[in-house]
Amino acid sequence: MGEEDHRLGPIGDAPFCQLRLEPWLTSGPAFPNGCSVQLSDAAPLSLLREALAEELGVQAGDVTFLEGSRVLDAATTVRDNGVSIADPASNAETKLAFAVAGHPWVREPAVRELLEAWRDEAPRWARRPPLPDAPHLMTHSVTNGRIRAGACTAYGPRVSNEDAHVCSCDWAVLPATRAGDATGDAHASLFAVCDGHGGTWTSESVGDYLADVLRTHAQNCEWWDKAARRAAVQEAFLTLDRRLDEEGGSRACSSGSTCIAAMIWPCGADEPAGYRVMLANIGDSRGLVLRRGSDTLSVTRDHKPDDPREKKRIRAAEGYVLPADPPQPARLDGKLAMSRAFGDMQYKADRARRQDAQKVIAVPEVYELTAELGDTVILACDGVFDVLQSEEVAAVAVRTIDLQGGDSSDAVNAASTVVWSALQRETQDNATCVVIHLPAGSASS
């Protein structure tokens, strides 16, 4: 049975409502195209959550159901959640979305609450001086007239900066329609943060090669098809990792890098004005998408060795996980604090195993969602998230953007304030942040 035909249930007793569950974010290998289920009209969503969690191999508490961007209450029925149920006689299915993560990807009111608390004044640690008075913050900004992006990086207490980043507003022209008509092509942008460890070679190489490798795979796939473009991005990451292995020698063996990448392109002419945002993540750098209209914050999943899904693969590859001993994190083979990365070839040396079955892999989790005009995308390394919660990072960024009043430098000022805040909170690592603002009235192919 193909992924598009996956079915669950029936769950509970008749009468049933026919549901179609689709991933809110394309995030994993389990039926990314959705599944169908028969759920009793009288059954709470918690029963469906338990069944779906068992299929996905996750905890029930890691599953969230949504209608649009509204989070549903799992303790009550679909109908009691205010969802309009399709007539069973018509064989039509009622569509719901689901999100799955080790921590909630959808955090509804938290950013709004912080912004309200900071309405008159930001916390002391978030009050950045003018950039000329903070020369240790290295910045640059880019724009293509539609979207605005800014990057900031700082050494922090380290003697070298192993971070790298990518900011390309005019990255690629992608085939957005099956007909191949050039008028339907999508002009896409690419942004990324790469957090190196064990030296700078891998992170700098990823920063140098990522745009070209992703462009080649994206332009040679059926980009208009969601599953095809997801597969193309995953294969691009693996292609880049093989290149690092071939060119790096001992440098690729002893050094590695996370990567959180964002590909952004305008929605099609037959869709509401906005952008498609695809996030691809390996390691513990993180991507956020703040949707201002619905007060929802989407957060990618960090790849840690003690995550049950990661630990299963590590053990199958004859590795082991040293448990966390706070403040020390869990470590793969007692050394590496992440389970997915570019490079780190010493953990990928079993030539009898596929690239996606090694102790450390470079297969990204891919997330895709629609961003509305006015939304903000934020990418940052763990030097930021070690000392700031995702909600704090989002609130700092959008508060700065709001104070700029639509100024062309709003994104770079937001990224700088995030990095400044991490330094004030005494991060012990390099700190890098990229902020992409999608201002109202900006979308155009």
Coordinates of C-alpha atoms in Angstrom, one line a residue:
M1 CA 0.0 0.0 0.0
G2 CA 1.5 3.4 -1.0
E3 CA 1.9 6.3 1.5
E4 CA -1.0 8.1 -0.2
D5 CA -3.4 5.2 0.6
H6 CA -2.4 4.8 4.3
R7 CA -5.4 4.1 6.5
L8 CA -6.0 3.9 10.3
G9 CA -8.9 2.6 12.2
P10 CA -11.8 2.3 12.6
I11 CA -11.4 3.8 16.1
G12 CA -14.3 3.6 18.5
D13 CA -17.9 2.6 17.7
A14 CA -20.2 3.7 14.8
P15 CA -21.4 6.1 13.7
F16 CA -18.0 7.3 12.3
C17 CA -16.7 10.5 10.8
Q18 CA -14.3 10.1 7.8
L19 CA -11.1 12.0 8.4
R20 CA -8.2 12.9 6.2
L21 CA -5.0 13.6 8.2
E22 CA -2.3 15.6 6.5
P23 CA 1.0 16.7 8.0
W24 CA 1.0 20.3 9.0
L25 CA 4.7 20.3 8.4
T26 CA 6.4 17.7 6.2
S27 CA 8.7 16.3 8.8
G28 CA 9.4 12.6 8.6
P29 CA 9.3 9.4 6.7
A30 CA 5.9 8.2 8.0
F31 CA 3.1 8.8 5.4
P32 CA 4.2 12.4 4.6
N33 CA 1.2 12.6 2.1
G34 CA -1.3 11.9 4.9
C35 CA -3.7 9.1 5.8
S36 CA -7.4 8.4 6.1
V37 CA -9.2 7.2 9.3
Q38 CA -12.6 6.4 10.6
L39 CA -13.2 7.9 14.0
S40 CA -16.2 7.5 16.1
D41 CA -18.4 10.6 16.4
A42 CA -18.4 10.1 20.1
A43 CA -14.6 9.5 20.5
P44 CA -12.3 12.2 21.8
L45 CA -9.3 13.1 19.6
S46 CA -7.0 11.6 22.3
L47 CA -7.9 8.1 21.0
L48 CA -6.9 9.1 17.5
R49 CA -3.8 10.7 18.9
E50 CA -2.8 7.4 20.6
A51 CA -3.4 5.4 17.4
L52 CA -1.4 7.9 15.3
A53 CA 1.4 8.1 17.8
E54 CA 1.7 4.3 17.7
E55 CA 2.0 4.3 13.9
L56 CA 4.6 7.0 14.0
G57 CA 6.6 5.5 16.9
V58 CA 6.4 8.6 19.1
Q59 CA 4.7 9.5 22.4
A60 CA 1.0 10.4 22.3
G61 CA 1.8 13.8 23.8
D62 CA 4.0 14.6 20.8
V63 CA 1.0 14.6 18.5
T64 CA -1.0 17.8 17.9
F65 CA -4.1 18.2 15.7
L66 CA -4.9 21.4 13.9
E67 CA -7.6 22.9 11.7
G68 CA -5.9 25.5 9.7
S69 CA -3.5 27.0 12.3
R70 CA -5.9 26.4 15.2
V71 CA -4.8 23.8 17.7
L72 CA -7.6 21.4 18.6
D73 CA -8.4 20.1 22.1
A74 CA -7.6 16.4 22.2
A75 CA -9.8 15.8 25.2
T76 CA -13.0 16.4 23.2
T77 CA -14.5 15.2 19.9
V78 CA -13.9 16.6 16.5
R79 CA -17.4 18.0 16.4
D80 CA -17.0 19.6 19.9
N81 CA -13.9 21.3 18.6
G82 CA -16.0 23.3 16.2
V83 CA -14.9 21.4 13.1
S84 CA -17.4 21.2 10.3
I85 CA -17.9 17.5 9.6
A86 CA -18.5 16.3 6.1
D87 CA -21.8 14.4 5.5
P88 CA -21.0 10.6 5.9
A89 CA -23.4 9.8 3.1
S90 CA -21.3 11.7 0.6
N91 CA -18.2 9.6 1.4
A92 CA -16.4 12.9 1.7
E93 CA -13.5 13.3 4.2
T94 CA -13.0 16.0 6.8
K95 CA -9.5 17.3 6.6
L96 CA -7.4 17.9 9.7
A97 CA -3.7 18.5 10.0
F98 CA -1.3 16.9 12.5
A99 CA 2.1 18.0 13.8
V100 CA 4.6 15.6 15.4
A101 CA 7.7 16.4 17.4
G102 CA 9.7 15.7 20.5
H103 CA 8.6 19.1 21.7
P104 CA 5.6 21.2 20.5
W105 CA 6.2 22.6 17.0
V106 CA 3.1 24.8 17.4
R107 CA 3.3 27.2 20.3
E108 CA 0.2 29.3 20.0
P109 CA 0.1 32.3 22.4
A110 CA 3.6 32.4 23.9
V111 CA 5.2 35.0 21.6
R112 CA 2.2 37.3 21.8
E113 CA 2.3 37.1 25.6
L114 CA 6.0 38.1 25.6
L115 CA 5.4 41.0 23.2
E116 CA 2.6 42.3 25.4
A117 CA 4.9 42.1 28.5
W118 CA 7.6 44.0 26.6
R119 CA 5.2 46.6 25.1
D120 CA 6.8 49.5 27.0
E121 CA 10.3 48.2 27.4
A122 CA 12.4 45.2 26.4
P123 CA 14.3 43.2 29.0
R124 CA 17.7 44.6 29.9
W125 CA 19.5 41.7 28.1
A126 CA 17.6 42.6 24.8
R127 CA 18.5 46.3 24.7
R128 CA 21.1 46.4 22.0
P129 CA 23.2 49.6 21.5
P130 CA 23.4 51.1 18.0
L131 CA 25.4 48.8 15.7
P132 CA 28.4 51.3 15.4
D133 CA 28.8 50.9 19.2
A134 CA 28.9 47.1 18.9
P135 CA 31.8 46.3 16.5
H136 CA 32.0 42.7 17.7
L137 CA 28.6 42.1 15.9
M138 CA 29.4 41.3 12.3
T139 CA 26.4 41.9 10.0
H140 CA 25.2 42.1 6.5
S141 CA 21.8 42.4 4.8
V142 CA 20.3 41.5 1.5
T143 CA 17.0 42.2 -0.3
N144 CA 15.5 41.5 -3.7
G145 CA 12.8 44.2 -3.4
R146 CA 10.3 41.6 -2.1
I147 CA 11.8 40.0 1.0
R148 CA 14.4 41.4 3.4
A149 CA 17.0 39.4 5.2
G150 CA 19.8 40.2 7.6
A151 CA 22.5 38.1 9.3
C152 CA 24.6 38.6 12.4
T153 CA 27.4 36.6 13.9
A154 CA 29.7 36.9 16.9
Y155 CA 32.6 35.0 18.4
G156 CA 31.1 35.1 21.9
P157 CA 33.8 33.8 24.3
R158 CA 35.4 31.6 21.7
V159 CA 38.8 32.4 20.1
S160 CA 37.5 31.4 16.6
N161 CA 34.1 31.5 14.9
E162 CA 33.2 28.1 13.5
D163 CA 29.8 29.3 12.2
A164 CA 28.9 30.1 8.6
H165 CA 25.8 31.3 6.9
V166 CA 24.2 31.8 3.5
C167 CA 22.0 34.7 2.4
S168 CA 20.8 34.6 -1.2
C169 CA 17.6 36.4 -2.1
D170 CA 18.0 35.4 -5.8
W171 CA 19.2 31.9 -5.4
A172 CA 17.3 29.9 -8.1
V173 CA 14.5 29.9 -10.7
L174 CA 12.5 26.8 -10.1
P175 CA 10.0 25.0 -12.2
A176 CA 6.7 25.7 -10.4
T177 CA 4.3 24.2 -12.9
R178 CA 4.0 20.8 -14.5
A179 CA 3.6 22.4 -18.0
G180 CA 7.1 23.8 -17.9
D181 CA 5.8 27.3 -18.9
A182 CA 8.5 29.8 -17.9
T183 CA 5.7 32.2 -16.8
G184 CA 5.0 29.8 -13.9
D185 CA 8.6 29.6 -12.7
A186 CA 9.2 30.5 -9.1
H187 CA 12.0 32.8 -8.1
A188 CA 13.4 31.3 -4.9
S189 CA 15.6 32.5 -2.1
L190 CA 18.0 30.5 0.1
F191 CA 19.2 31.1 3.6
A192 CA 21.1 28.9 6.0
V193 CA 23.0 28.8 9.3
C194 CA 25.8 26.2 9.7
D195 CA 27.3 25.6 13.1
G196 CA 30.7 23.9 12.9
H197 CA 32.5 21.8 15.5
G198 CA 36.0 20.4 15.5
G199 CA 37.2 23.3 13.3
T200 CA 35.9 25.5 10.5
W201 CA 36.5 23.4 7.4
T202 CA 33.2 21.6 7.2
S203 CA 31.0 24.6 8.1
E204 CA 32.8 26.9 5.7
S205 CA 32.6 24.2 2.9
V206 CA 28.9 23.8 3.4
G207 CA 28.5 27.6 3.3
D208 CA 30.4 27.6 0.0
Y209 CA 28.8 24.6 -1.7
L210 CA 25.2 24.5 -0.4
A211 CA 23.6 26.9 -2.8
D212 CA 25.0 25.3 -5.9
V213 CA 24.2 21.7 -4.9
L214 CA 20.7 22.5 -3.8
R215 CA 20.0 24.5 -7.0
T216 CA 21.2 21.6 -9.2
H217 CA 18.9 19.1 -7.4
A218 CA 15.9 21.5 -7.2
Q219 CA 16.1 22.5 -10.9
N220 CA 16.3 18.9 -12.0
C221 CA 13.3 17.6 -10.1
E222 CA 9.5 18.1 -10.5
W223 CA 9.6 21.0 -8.1
W224 CA 5.9 21.6 -8.4
D225 CA 5.3 18.2 -6.6
K226 CA 5.6 18.4 -2.9
A227 CA 7.0 14.9 -2.4
A228 CA 9.5 15.4 -5.3
R229 CA 11.0 18.6 -4.0
R230 CA 11.2 17.1 -0.5
A231 CA 13.2 14.1 -1.9
A232 CA 15.4 16.4 -4.0
V233 CA 16.4 18.5 -1.0
Q234 CA 17.2 15.3 1.0
E235 CA 19.3 13.9 -1.8
A236 CA 21.1 17.3 -2.2
F237 CA 22.2 17.1 1.4
L238 CA 23.5 13.6 0.9
T239 CA 25.3 14.6 -2.3
L240 CA 27.0 17.5 -0.5
D241 CA 28.1 15.1 2.3
R242 CA 29.6 12.7 -0.2
R243 CA 31.5 15.7 -1.7
L244 CA 32.8 16.7 1.7
D245 CA 34.0 13.1 2.2
E246 CA 35.8 13.0 -1.1
E247 CA 37.5 16.4 -0.8
G248 CA 38.0 16.8 3.0
G249 CA 40.2 13.9 3.9
S250 CA 41.1 14.1 7.6
R251 CA 39.4 17.5 7.9
A252 CA 36.0 16.0 7.0
C253 CA 36.7 13.2 9.5
S254 CA 37.4 15.3 12.5
S255 CA 35.1 18.3 11.9
G256 CA 31.4 18.6 11.2
S257 CA 28.6 21.0 10.9
T258 CA 24.9 21.4 11.6
C259 CA 22.7 23.1 8.9
I260 CA 19.3 24.8 9.1
A261 CA 18.4 25.9 5.6
A262 CA 15.3 27.8 4.4
M263 CA 14.1 27.9 0.8
I264 CA 11.4 30.6 0.2
W265 CA 9.4 31.3 -3.0
P266 CA 6.1 33.0 -3.7
C267 CA 2.8 31.1 -3.7
G268 CA 1.3 30.3 -7.1
A269 CA -1.1 32.7 -8.9
D270 CA -4.1 30.5 -7.9
E271 CA -3.2 30.7 -4.2
P272 CA -3.6 33.5 -1.6
A273 CA -0.7 36.0 -1.6
G274 CA 2.2 34.6 0.5
Y275 CA 5.2 32.4 0.4
R276 CA 6.0 28.7 0.5
V277 CA 8.7 28.1 3.2
M278 CA 10.7 24.9 3.1
L279 CA 13.0 24.2 6.1
A280 CA 15.7 21.5 6.0
N281 CA 17.5 20.7 9.2
I282 CA 20.3 18.5 10.4
G283 CA 21.7 18.9 13.9
D284 CA 20.8 21.3 16.7
S285 CA 20.6 24.6 14.8
R286 CA 17.0 25.6 14.6
G287 CA 14.4 27.2 12.3
L288 CA 11.4 29.3 13.5
V289 CA 8.5 30.6 11.5
L290 CA 6.3 33.1 13.3
R291 CA 2.9 33.6 11.7
R292 CA 1.7 37.0 13.0
G293 CA -1.9 36.7 11.9
S294 CA -2.6 33.5 13.8
D295 CA 0.0 33.9 16.7
T296 CA 1.6 30.5 15.9
L297 CA 5.3 29.7 16.1
S298 CA 6.6 26.7 14.2
V299 CA 9.9 25.2 15.5
T300 CA 12.1 22.6 13.9
R301 CA 13.3 19.5 15.9
D302 CA 16.8 19.3 17.2
H303 CA 18.7 16.1 16.5
K304 CA 20.1 14.9 19.8
P305 CA 21.5 11.4 20.4
D306 CA 19.1 10.6 23.2
D307 CA 16.0 11.3 21.1
P308 CA 14.4 7.8 20.8
R309 CA 14.1 8.0 17.0
E310 CA 17.8 8.9 16.8
K311 CA 19.0 6.5 19.4
K312 CA 17.4 3.5 17.6
R313 CA 19.4 4.2 14.5
I314 CA 22.6 4.8 16.5
R315 CA 22.3 1.5 18.3
A316 CA 21.5 -0.3 15.0
A317 CA 24.8 1.1 13.7
E318 CA 26.7 -0.3 16.7
G319 CA 27.0 3.0 18.4
Y320 CA 26.1 4.0 21.9
V321 CA 24.6 7.0 23.7
L322 CA 26.2 8.4 26.9
P323 CA 23.2 9.7 28.9
A324 CA 22.9 13.4 29.6
D325 CA 24.4 14.6 32.9
P326 CA 23.2 18.2 33.2
P327 CA 24.6 20.6 32.3
Q328 CA 26.4 18.1 30.0
P329 CA 24.2 16.8 27.1
A330 CA 23.9 13.3 25.9
R331 CA 26.7 12.3 23.6
L332 CA 27.0 9.8 20.8
D333 CA 29.8 7.4 21.5
G334 CA 30.6 9.6 24.5
K335 CA 31.7 12.5 22.3
L336 CA 29.3 14.1 19.8
A337 CA 26.4 16.1 21.2
M338 CA 24.2 15.7 18.0
S339 CA 23.1 12.8 15.8
R340 CA 22.8 14.4 12.4
A341 CA 25.5 16.6 10.7
F342 CA 27.6 17.2 7.7
G343 CA 31.1 15.8 7.9
D344 CA 32.0 13.9 11.1
M345 CA 33.1 11.0 8.8
Q346 CA 34.6 9.1 11.7
Y347 CA 31.0 8.2 12.6
K348 CA 30.1 7.3 9.0
A349 CA 32.9 4.8 8.3
D350 CA 30.8 1.7 8.0
R351 CA 30.8 1.2 4.2
A352 CA 28.4 -1.7 4.5
R353 CA 25.7 0.7 5.6
R354 CA 23.8 3.3 3.6
Q355 CA 24.3 7.0 4.2
D356 CA 21.0 7.1 6.1
A357 CA 21.9 4.2 8.4
Q358 CA 25.2 5.4 9.9
K359 CA 25.6 6.6 13.5
V360 CA 25.6 10.2 12.2
I361 CA 23.6 11.0 9.1
A362 CA 23.2 14.0 6.9
V363 CA 19.5 13.3 6.0
P364 CA 17.6 16.5 6.8
E365 CA 14.1 16.6 8.2
V366 CA 12.1 18.7 5.8
Y367 CA 9.3 21.0 6.8
E368 CA 7.0 22.9 4.5
L369 CA 4.3 25.4 5.3
T370 CA 2.7 28.6 3.9
A371 CA 3.8 31.9 5.3
E372 CA 1.6 34.9 5.0
L373 CA 2.7 38.4 4.2
G374 CA 4.1 40.0 7.4
D375 CA 5.4 36.7 8.8
T376 CA 9.1 36.2 9.9
V377 CA 11.5 33.3 9.4
I378 CA 14.4 33.0 11.9
L379 CA 17.4 30.7 11.6
A380 CA 20.0 30.4 14.4
C381 CA 22.6 28.1 15.9
D382 CA 22.7 26.5 19.3
G383 CA 24.8 29.4 20.7
V384 CA 21.6 31.3 20.6
F385 CA 19.2 28.6 21.7
D386 CA 21.4 27.4 24.6
V387 CA 20.5 30.6 26.4
L388 CA 17.2 31.8 24.8
Q389 CA 13.9 29.9 24.4
S390 CA 12.5 29.8 20.9
E391 CA 9.7 32.1 22.0
E392 CA 12.1 34.6 23.3
V393 CA 14.1 34.6 20.0
A394 CA 11.0 35.1 18.0
A395 CA 9.7 37.9 20.3
V396 CA 13.1 39.7 20.2
A397 CA 13.2 39.6 16.4
V398 CA 9.7 40.7 15.7
R399 CA 9.7 43.4 18.4
T400 CA 12.8 44.9 16.7
I401 CA 11.1 44.6 13.3
D402 CA 8.0 46.4 14.6
L403 CA 10.0 49.2 16.1
Q404 CA 11.8 49.7 12.7
G405 CA 8.4 50.5 11.2
G406 CA 9.1 48.8 7.9
D407 CA 12.6 50.2 7.4
S408 CA 14.8 48.3 4.9
S409 CA 17.2 47.5 7.7
D410 CA 14.6 45.8 9.9
A411 CA 15.8 42.2 9.3
V412 CA 19.5 42.9 10.0
N413 CA 18.6 44.9 13.1
A414 CA 16.5 42.0 14.3
A415 CA 19.2 39.4 13.7
S416 CA 21.7 41.7 15.6
T417 CA 19.4 42.1 18.6
V418 CA 19.0 38.3 18.8
V419 CA 22.8 37.7 18.8
W420 CA 23.3 40.6 21.3
S421 CA 20.7 39.0 23.6
A422 CA 22.5 35.7 23.4
L423 CA 25.8 37.3 24.4
Q424 CA 24.1 39.2 27.3
R425 CA 22.7 35.9 28.5
E426 CA 26.3 34.6 28.6
T427 CA 26.3 32.1 25.8
Q428 CA 29.5 30.0 25.8
D429 CA 29.5 29.5 22.1
N430 CA 29.6 31.4 18.8
A431 CA 26.2 33.0 18.1
T432 CA 24.8 33.4 14.6
C433 CA 21.3 34.4 13.5
V434 CA 19.6 35.1 10.1
V435 CA 16.2 36.8 10.1
I436 CA 14.0 36.9 6.9
H437 CA 11.1 39.3 6.9
L438 CA 8.2 38.8 4.5
P439 CA 6.7 42.3 4.6
A440 CA 3.1 42.9 3.6
G441 CA 2.6 43.5 -0.1
S442 CA 5.9 41.8 -1.1
A443 CA 5.0 38.6 -2.7
S444 CA 5.5 38.3 -6.5
S445 CA 6.9 35.6 -8.7

